Coordinates of C-alpha atoms and ligand atoms in Angstrom, one line a residue:
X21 CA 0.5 -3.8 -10.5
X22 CA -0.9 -3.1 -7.4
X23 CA -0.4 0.5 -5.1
X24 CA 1.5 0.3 -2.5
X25 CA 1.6 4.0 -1.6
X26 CA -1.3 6.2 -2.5
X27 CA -0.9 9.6 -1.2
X28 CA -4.0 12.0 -1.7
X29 CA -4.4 15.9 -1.6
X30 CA -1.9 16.0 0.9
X31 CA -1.6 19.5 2.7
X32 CA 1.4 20.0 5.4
X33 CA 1.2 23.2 7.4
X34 CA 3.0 25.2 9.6
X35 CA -0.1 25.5 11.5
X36 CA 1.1 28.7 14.0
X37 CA 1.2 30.1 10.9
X38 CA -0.7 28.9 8.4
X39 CA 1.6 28.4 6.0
X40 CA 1.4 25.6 3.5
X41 CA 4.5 23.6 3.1
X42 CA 2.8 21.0 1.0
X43 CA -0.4 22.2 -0.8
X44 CA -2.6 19.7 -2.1
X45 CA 0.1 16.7 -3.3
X46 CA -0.9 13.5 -5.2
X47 CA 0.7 10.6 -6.3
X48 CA 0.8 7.1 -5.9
X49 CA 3.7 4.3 -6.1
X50 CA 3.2 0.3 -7.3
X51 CA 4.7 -2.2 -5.4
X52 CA 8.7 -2.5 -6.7
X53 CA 8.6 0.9 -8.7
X54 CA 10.3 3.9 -8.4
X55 CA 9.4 7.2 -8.1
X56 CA 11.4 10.6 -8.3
X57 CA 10.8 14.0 -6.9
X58 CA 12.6 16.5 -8.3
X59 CA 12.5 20.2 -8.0
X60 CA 14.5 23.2 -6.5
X61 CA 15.6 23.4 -2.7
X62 CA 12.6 24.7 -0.7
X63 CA 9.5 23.0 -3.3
X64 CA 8.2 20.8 -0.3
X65 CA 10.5 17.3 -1.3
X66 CA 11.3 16.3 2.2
X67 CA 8.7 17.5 3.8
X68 CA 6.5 14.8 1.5
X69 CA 9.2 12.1 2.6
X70 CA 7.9 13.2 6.2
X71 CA 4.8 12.9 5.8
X72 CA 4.5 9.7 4.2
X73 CA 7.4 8.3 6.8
X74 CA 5.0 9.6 9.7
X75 CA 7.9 11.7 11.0
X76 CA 7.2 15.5 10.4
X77 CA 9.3 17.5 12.3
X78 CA 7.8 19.3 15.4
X79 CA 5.7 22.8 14.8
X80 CA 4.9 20.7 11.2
X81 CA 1.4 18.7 10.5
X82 CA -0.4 17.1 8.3
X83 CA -3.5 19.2 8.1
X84 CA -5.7 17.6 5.1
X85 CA -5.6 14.0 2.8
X86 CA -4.6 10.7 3.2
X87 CA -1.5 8.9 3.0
X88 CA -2.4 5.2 2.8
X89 CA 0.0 2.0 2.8
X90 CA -1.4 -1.0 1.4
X91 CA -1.2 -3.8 4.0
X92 CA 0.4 -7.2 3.2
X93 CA -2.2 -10.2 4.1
X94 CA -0.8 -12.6 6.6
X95 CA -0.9 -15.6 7.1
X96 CA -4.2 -15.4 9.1
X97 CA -5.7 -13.4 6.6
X98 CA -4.9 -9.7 8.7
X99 CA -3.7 -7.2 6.4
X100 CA 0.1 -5.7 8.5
X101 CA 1.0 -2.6 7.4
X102 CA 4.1 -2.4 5.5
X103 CA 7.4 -1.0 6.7
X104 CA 8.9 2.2 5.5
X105 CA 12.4 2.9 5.9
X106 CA 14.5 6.9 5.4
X107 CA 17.3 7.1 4.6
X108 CA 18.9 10.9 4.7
X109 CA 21.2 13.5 2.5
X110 CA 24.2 13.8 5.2
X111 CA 24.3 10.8 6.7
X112 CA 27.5 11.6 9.4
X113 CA 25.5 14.0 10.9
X114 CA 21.7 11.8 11.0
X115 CA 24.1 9.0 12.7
X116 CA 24.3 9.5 16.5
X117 CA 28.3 10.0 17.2
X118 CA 28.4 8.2 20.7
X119 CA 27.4 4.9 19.4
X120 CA 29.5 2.3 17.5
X121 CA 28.1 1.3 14.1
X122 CA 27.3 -2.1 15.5
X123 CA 24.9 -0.5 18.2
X124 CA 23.1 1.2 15.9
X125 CA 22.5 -1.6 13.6
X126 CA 21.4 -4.2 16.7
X127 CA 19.0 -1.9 18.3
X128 CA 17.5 -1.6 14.7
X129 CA 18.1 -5.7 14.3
X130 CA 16.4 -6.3 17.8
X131 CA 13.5 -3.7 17.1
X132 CA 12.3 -4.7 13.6
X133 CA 13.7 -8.6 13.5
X134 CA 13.6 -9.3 17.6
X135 CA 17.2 -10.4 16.7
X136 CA 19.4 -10.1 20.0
X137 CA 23.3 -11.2 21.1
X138 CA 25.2 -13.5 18.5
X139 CA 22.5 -13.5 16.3
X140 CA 22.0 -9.4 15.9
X141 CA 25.5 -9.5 15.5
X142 CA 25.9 -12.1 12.9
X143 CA 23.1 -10.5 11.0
X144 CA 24.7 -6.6 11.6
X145 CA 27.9 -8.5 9.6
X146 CA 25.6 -9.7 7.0
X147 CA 24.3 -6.8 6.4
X148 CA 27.5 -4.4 6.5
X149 CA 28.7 -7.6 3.7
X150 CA 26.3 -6.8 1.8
X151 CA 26.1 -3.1 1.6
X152 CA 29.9 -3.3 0.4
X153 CA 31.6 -2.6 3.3
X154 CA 34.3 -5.4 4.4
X155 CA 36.2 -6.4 7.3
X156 CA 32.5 -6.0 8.4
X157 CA 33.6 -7.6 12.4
X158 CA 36.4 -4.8 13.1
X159 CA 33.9 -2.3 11.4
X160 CA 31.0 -3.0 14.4
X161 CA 33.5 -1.6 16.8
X162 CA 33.9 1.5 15.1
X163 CA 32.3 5.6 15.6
X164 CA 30.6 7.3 13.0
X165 CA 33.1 9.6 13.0
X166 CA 36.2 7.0 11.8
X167 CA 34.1 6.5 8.4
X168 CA 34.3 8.1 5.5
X169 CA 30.3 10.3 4.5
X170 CA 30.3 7.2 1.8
X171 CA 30.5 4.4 4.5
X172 CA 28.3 6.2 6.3
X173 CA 25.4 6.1 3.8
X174 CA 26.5 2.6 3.5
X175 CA 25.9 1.8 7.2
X176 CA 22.6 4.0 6.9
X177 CA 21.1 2.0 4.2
X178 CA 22.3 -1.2 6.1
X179 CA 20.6 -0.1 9.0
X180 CA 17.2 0.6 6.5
X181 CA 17.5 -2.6 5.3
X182 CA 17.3 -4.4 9.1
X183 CA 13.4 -2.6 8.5
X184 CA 12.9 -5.4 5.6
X185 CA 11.1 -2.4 4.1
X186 CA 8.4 -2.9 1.4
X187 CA 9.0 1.0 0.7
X188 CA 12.9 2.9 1.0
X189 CA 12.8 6.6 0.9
X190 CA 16.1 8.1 0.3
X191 CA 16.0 11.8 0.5
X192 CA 18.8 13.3 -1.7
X193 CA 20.7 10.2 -0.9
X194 CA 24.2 11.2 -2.6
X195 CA 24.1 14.9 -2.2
X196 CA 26.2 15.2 -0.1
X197 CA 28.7 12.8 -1.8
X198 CA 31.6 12.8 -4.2
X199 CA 30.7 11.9 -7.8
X200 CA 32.8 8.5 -7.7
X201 CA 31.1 7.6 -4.4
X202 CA 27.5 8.8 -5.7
X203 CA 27.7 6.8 -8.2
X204 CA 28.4 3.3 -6.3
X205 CA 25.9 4.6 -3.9
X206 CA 23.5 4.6 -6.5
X207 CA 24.7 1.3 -8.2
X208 CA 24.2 -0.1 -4.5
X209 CA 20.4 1.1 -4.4
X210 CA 19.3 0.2 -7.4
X211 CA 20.5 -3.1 -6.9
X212 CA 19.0 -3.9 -3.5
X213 CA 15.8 -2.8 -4.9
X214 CA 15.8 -5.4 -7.6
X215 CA 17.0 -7.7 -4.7
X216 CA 14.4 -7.1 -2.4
X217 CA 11.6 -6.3 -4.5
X218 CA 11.0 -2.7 -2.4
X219 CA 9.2 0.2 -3.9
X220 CA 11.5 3.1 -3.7
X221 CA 10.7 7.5 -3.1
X222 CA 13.5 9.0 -4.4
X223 CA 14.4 12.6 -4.3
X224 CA 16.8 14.7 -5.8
X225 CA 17.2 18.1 -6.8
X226 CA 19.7 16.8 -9.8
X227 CA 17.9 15.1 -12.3
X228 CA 20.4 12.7 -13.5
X229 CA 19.9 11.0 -10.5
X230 CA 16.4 10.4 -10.9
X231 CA 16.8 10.0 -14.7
X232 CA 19.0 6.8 -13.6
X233 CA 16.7 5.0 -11.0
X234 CA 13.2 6.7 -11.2
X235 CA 10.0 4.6 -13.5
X236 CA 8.1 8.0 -13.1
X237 CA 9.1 11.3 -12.0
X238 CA 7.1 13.9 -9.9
X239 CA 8.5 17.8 -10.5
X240 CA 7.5 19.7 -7.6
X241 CA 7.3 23.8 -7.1
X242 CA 6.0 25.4 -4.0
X243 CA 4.7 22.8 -2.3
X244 CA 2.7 21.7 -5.3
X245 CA 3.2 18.5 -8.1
X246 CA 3.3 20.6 -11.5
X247 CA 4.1 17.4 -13.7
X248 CA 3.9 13.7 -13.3
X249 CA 5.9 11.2 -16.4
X250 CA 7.4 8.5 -17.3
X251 CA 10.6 9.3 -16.4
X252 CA 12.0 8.8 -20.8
X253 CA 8.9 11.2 -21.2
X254 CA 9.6 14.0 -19.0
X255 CA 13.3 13.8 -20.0
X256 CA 12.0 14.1 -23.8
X257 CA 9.2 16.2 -23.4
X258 CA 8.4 18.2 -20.3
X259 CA 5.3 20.2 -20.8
X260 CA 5.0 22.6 -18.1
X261 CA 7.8 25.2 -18.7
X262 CA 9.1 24.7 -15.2
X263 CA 10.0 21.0 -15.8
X264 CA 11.8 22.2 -19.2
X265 CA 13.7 24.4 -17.4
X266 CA 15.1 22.1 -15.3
X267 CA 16.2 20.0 -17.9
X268 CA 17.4 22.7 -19.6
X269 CA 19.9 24.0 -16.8
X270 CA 21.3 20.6 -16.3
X271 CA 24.4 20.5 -17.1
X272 CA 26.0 18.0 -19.7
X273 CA 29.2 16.2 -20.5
X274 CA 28.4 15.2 -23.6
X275 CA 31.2 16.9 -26.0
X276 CA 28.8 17.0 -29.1
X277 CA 26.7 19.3 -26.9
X278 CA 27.8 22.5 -27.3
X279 CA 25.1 23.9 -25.8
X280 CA 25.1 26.0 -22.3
X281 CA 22.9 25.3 -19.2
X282 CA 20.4 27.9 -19.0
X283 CA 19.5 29.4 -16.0
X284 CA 16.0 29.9 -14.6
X285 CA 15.1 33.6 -14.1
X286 CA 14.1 35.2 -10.5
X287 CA 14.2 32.9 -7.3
X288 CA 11.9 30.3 -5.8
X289 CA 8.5 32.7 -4.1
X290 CA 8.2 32.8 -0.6
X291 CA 5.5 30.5 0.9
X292 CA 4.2 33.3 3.0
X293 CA 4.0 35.3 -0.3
X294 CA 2.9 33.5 -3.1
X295 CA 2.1 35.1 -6.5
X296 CA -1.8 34.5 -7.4
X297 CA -2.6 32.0 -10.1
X298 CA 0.0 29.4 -11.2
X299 CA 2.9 30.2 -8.7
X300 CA 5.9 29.7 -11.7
X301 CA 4.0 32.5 -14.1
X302 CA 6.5 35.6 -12.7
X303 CA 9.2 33.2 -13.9
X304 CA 7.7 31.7 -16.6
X305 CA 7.8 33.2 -20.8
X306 CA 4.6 31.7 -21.8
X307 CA 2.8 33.4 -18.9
X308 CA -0.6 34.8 -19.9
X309 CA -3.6 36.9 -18.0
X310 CA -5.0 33.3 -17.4
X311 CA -1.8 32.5 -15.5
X312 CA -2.4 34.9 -12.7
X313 CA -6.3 34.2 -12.2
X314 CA -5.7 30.9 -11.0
X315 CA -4.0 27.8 -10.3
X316 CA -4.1 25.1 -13.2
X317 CA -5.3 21.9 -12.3
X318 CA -3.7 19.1 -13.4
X319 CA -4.6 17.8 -17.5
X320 CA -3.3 14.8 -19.4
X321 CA -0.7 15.7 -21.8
X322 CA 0.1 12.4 -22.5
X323 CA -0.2 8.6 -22.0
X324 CA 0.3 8.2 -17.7
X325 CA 1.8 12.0 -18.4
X326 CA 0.6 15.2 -16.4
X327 CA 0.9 18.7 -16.3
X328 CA -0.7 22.0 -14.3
X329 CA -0.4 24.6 -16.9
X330 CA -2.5 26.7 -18.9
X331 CA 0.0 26.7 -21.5
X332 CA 2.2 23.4 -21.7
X333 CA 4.9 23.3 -24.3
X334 CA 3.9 20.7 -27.1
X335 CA 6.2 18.2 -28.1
Ligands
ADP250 N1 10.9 23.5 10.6 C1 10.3 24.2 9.7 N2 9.4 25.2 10.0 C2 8.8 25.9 9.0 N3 9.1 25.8 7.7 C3 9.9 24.9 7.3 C4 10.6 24.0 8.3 N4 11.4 23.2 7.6 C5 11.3 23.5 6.3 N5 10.4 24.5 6.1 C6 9.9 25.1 4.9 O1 9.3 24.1 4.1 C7 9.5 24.2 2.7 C8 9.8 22.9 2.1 O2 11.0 22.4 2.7 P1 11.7 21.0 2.2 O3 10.6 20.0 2.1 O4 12.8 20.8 3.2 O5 12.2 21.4 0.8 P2 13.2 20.5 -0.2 O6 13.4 19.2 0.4 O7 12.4 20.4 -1.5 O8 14.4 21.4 -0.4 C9 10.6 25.3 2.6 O9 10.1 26.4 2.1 C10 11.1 25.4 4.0 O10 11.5 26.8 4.2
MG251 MG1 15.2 18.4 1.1

C-alpha cells in the first residue's frame, strides 16, 4: 500500500509565544485507509487537521517537519498534488449564512471541476442526491439557516466531495450532532470512502467513533502522539496508561457490563506549563522517578503498535 500522507516531526507554534501546540507529531496514512485521532479537548487534534490541510489559523505556524502528499502521476508523467478536503464539527456556523446552499456548492463545482451554469447546477443536484438529501432542486434555493445541523453536515461533505479529494479530513464530524443523526452521518462517510477510494483523518474525542471507521488510531496528549494501533489493538490492549484510560471512561450500553466509567484524575496541563518528563506522569499511577526525567520516545509494543512510556501496561 502506498503513503499518501506522511507527516514528520511536525511542530506548530504560537510563535509570539513560543508555545508548542503540536510538538514533534508523526504519522503517516495509505492511500484508502483510515486514520483516527483521538484524545481530550485541547491535545493538538485540529490543529494537526490544520496543518496538514495548509490552513492554520492566523498567529499559528508550522515551525519544524514535513507534511508531504504523494502526488498522483498524470497523464504526461507530472506527479499533481492530491486534493484535501475539511470538513468541520458545527457545520451551521463554518457555512456562510448569506449564501444559498446552491452557491456554495457551484463556486466549489466551478473552482475544483471548472463546472459553470446548468452543468454546476446539475452536478450541485447530483451531489445533494447522493449525500441523502432529496428534493435536491428546491434545496439549492435554500439558507443555511432553513436546515437542520444534520443537513448541514450533509451539504458540507457534498461540498468536500466537489474537491474529488484523494484525502477527507473530518474534524469531530458528528459532535455536534444527535445520536440518530451521528450515526447516518457516519454510515454516510464510511460509505463514500469505500465509493471513492479516499483516504480519510478522522478525529474524535469519543472513541466509538473512531472504533467504527478508523484502520489505525493515533491517541494524542499535549500536543504529542503517545500511542499509535491497529484500531482492534488499541481497543484490546492500550499500553500507555493514558490510552487505557480513555477506554476505560467510555461509557457503555452493554447491560452485561456492570461496570462504571472511570474518570481520569486532575485536568489536561497547560501548554505554557508543562510538567517535565512524560507530560501524563502527574496523572498517571504507574508514574516512576524515570517519568519526570524525561520524555519517552516512542517503542514497539506490538506488531504496527506504539507507545511513549516508560512503563506501558502489558497485555
Ligand atoms: N488561536 C489560538 N491561539 C493560541 N492557541 C490556540 C489557538 N487555538 C487553539 N489553541 C491551543 O492549541 C491547543 C490545541 O488545540 P486544538 O488543536 O483545537 O485541540 P483539540 O482539537 O484536540 O481539542 C489548545 O491548547 C488550544 O488552547
Ligand atoms: Mg478540535
Amino acid at each position: 500500500m502506498s503513503k499518501l500522507l506522511t507527516v514528520r516531526d511536525l511542530v506548530v507554534q504560537v510563535p509570539a509565544r513560543g508555545t508548542r501546540i503540536i510538538d514533534g507529531v508523526n504519522f503517516s496514512l495509505d492511500a484508502g485507509q483510515t486514520l483516527g485521532l483521538v484524545g481530550e479537548s485541547g491535545c493538538g487534534k485540529s490543529m494537526t487537521c490544520y496543518a496538514v490541510a495548509r490552513a492554520l489559523p492566523r498567529g499559528i505556524a508550522q515551525t519544524a517537519g514535513t507534511i508531504s502528499l504523494k502526488g498522483i502521476a498524470q497523464k504526461n508523467g507530472r506527479a499533481q498534488q492530491p486534493s484535501v478536503a475539511m470538513i468541520f464539527q458545527d457545520p451551521t456556523s463554518s457555512l456562510n449564512p448569506v449564501h444559498t446552499i446552491g452557491y456554495y456548492l457551484e463556486t466549489a463545482l466551478y473552482r475544483h471541476q471548472g463546472l459553470k451554469g446548468k452543468d454546476a447546477q446539475l452536478e450541485a443536484m447530483r451531489l445533494l442526491e447522493r449525500v441523502g438529501i432529496d428534493r435536491a432542486k428546491n434545496r439549492l434555493r435554500a439558507y443555511p439557516h432553513q436546515f437542520s445541523g444534520g443537513m448541514n453536515q450533509r451539504v458540507m461533505i457534498a461540498h468536500a466531495l466537489a474537491a474529488r479529494p484523494k484525502l477527507l479530513i473530518a474534524d469531530e464530524p458528528t459532535t455536534a450532532l444527535d445520536v440518530t443523526t451521528q450515526a447516518q452521518i457516519l454510515h454516510l462517510i464510511e460509505e463514500l470512502r469505500a465509493e471513492t477510494g479516499m483516504a480519510l483523518l478522522i478525529v474524535s474525542h469519543d472513541l466509538g467513533v473512531i472504533a467504527r471507521l478508523a484502520d489505525r488510531a493515533a491517541v494524542m496528549y499535549c500536543g504529542k502522539i503517545v500511542e499509535t494501533a491497529p484500531v482492534g489493538d488499541l481497543l484490546e490492549r492500550a499500553a500507555h496508561p493514558y490510552a487505557r484510560a480513555l477506554i476505560n471512561c467510555m461509557p457503555t450500553i452493554d447491560p452485561d457490563d456492570l461496570e462504571p466509567p472511570i474518570p481520569i484524575p486532575g485536568t489536561v496541563p497547560l501548554l505554557d506549563n508543562l510538567p517535565a518528563g512524560c507530560y501524563y506522569h502527574p496523572r498517571c499511577s504507574r508514574a516512576s522517578d524515570r517519568c519526570t526525567a524525561g520524555f519517552p520516545a516512542p517503542a514497539n509494543v506490538g506488531p504496527l503498535h506504539e507507545a511513549a512510556c516508560h512503563h506501558p501496561v502489558s497485555a
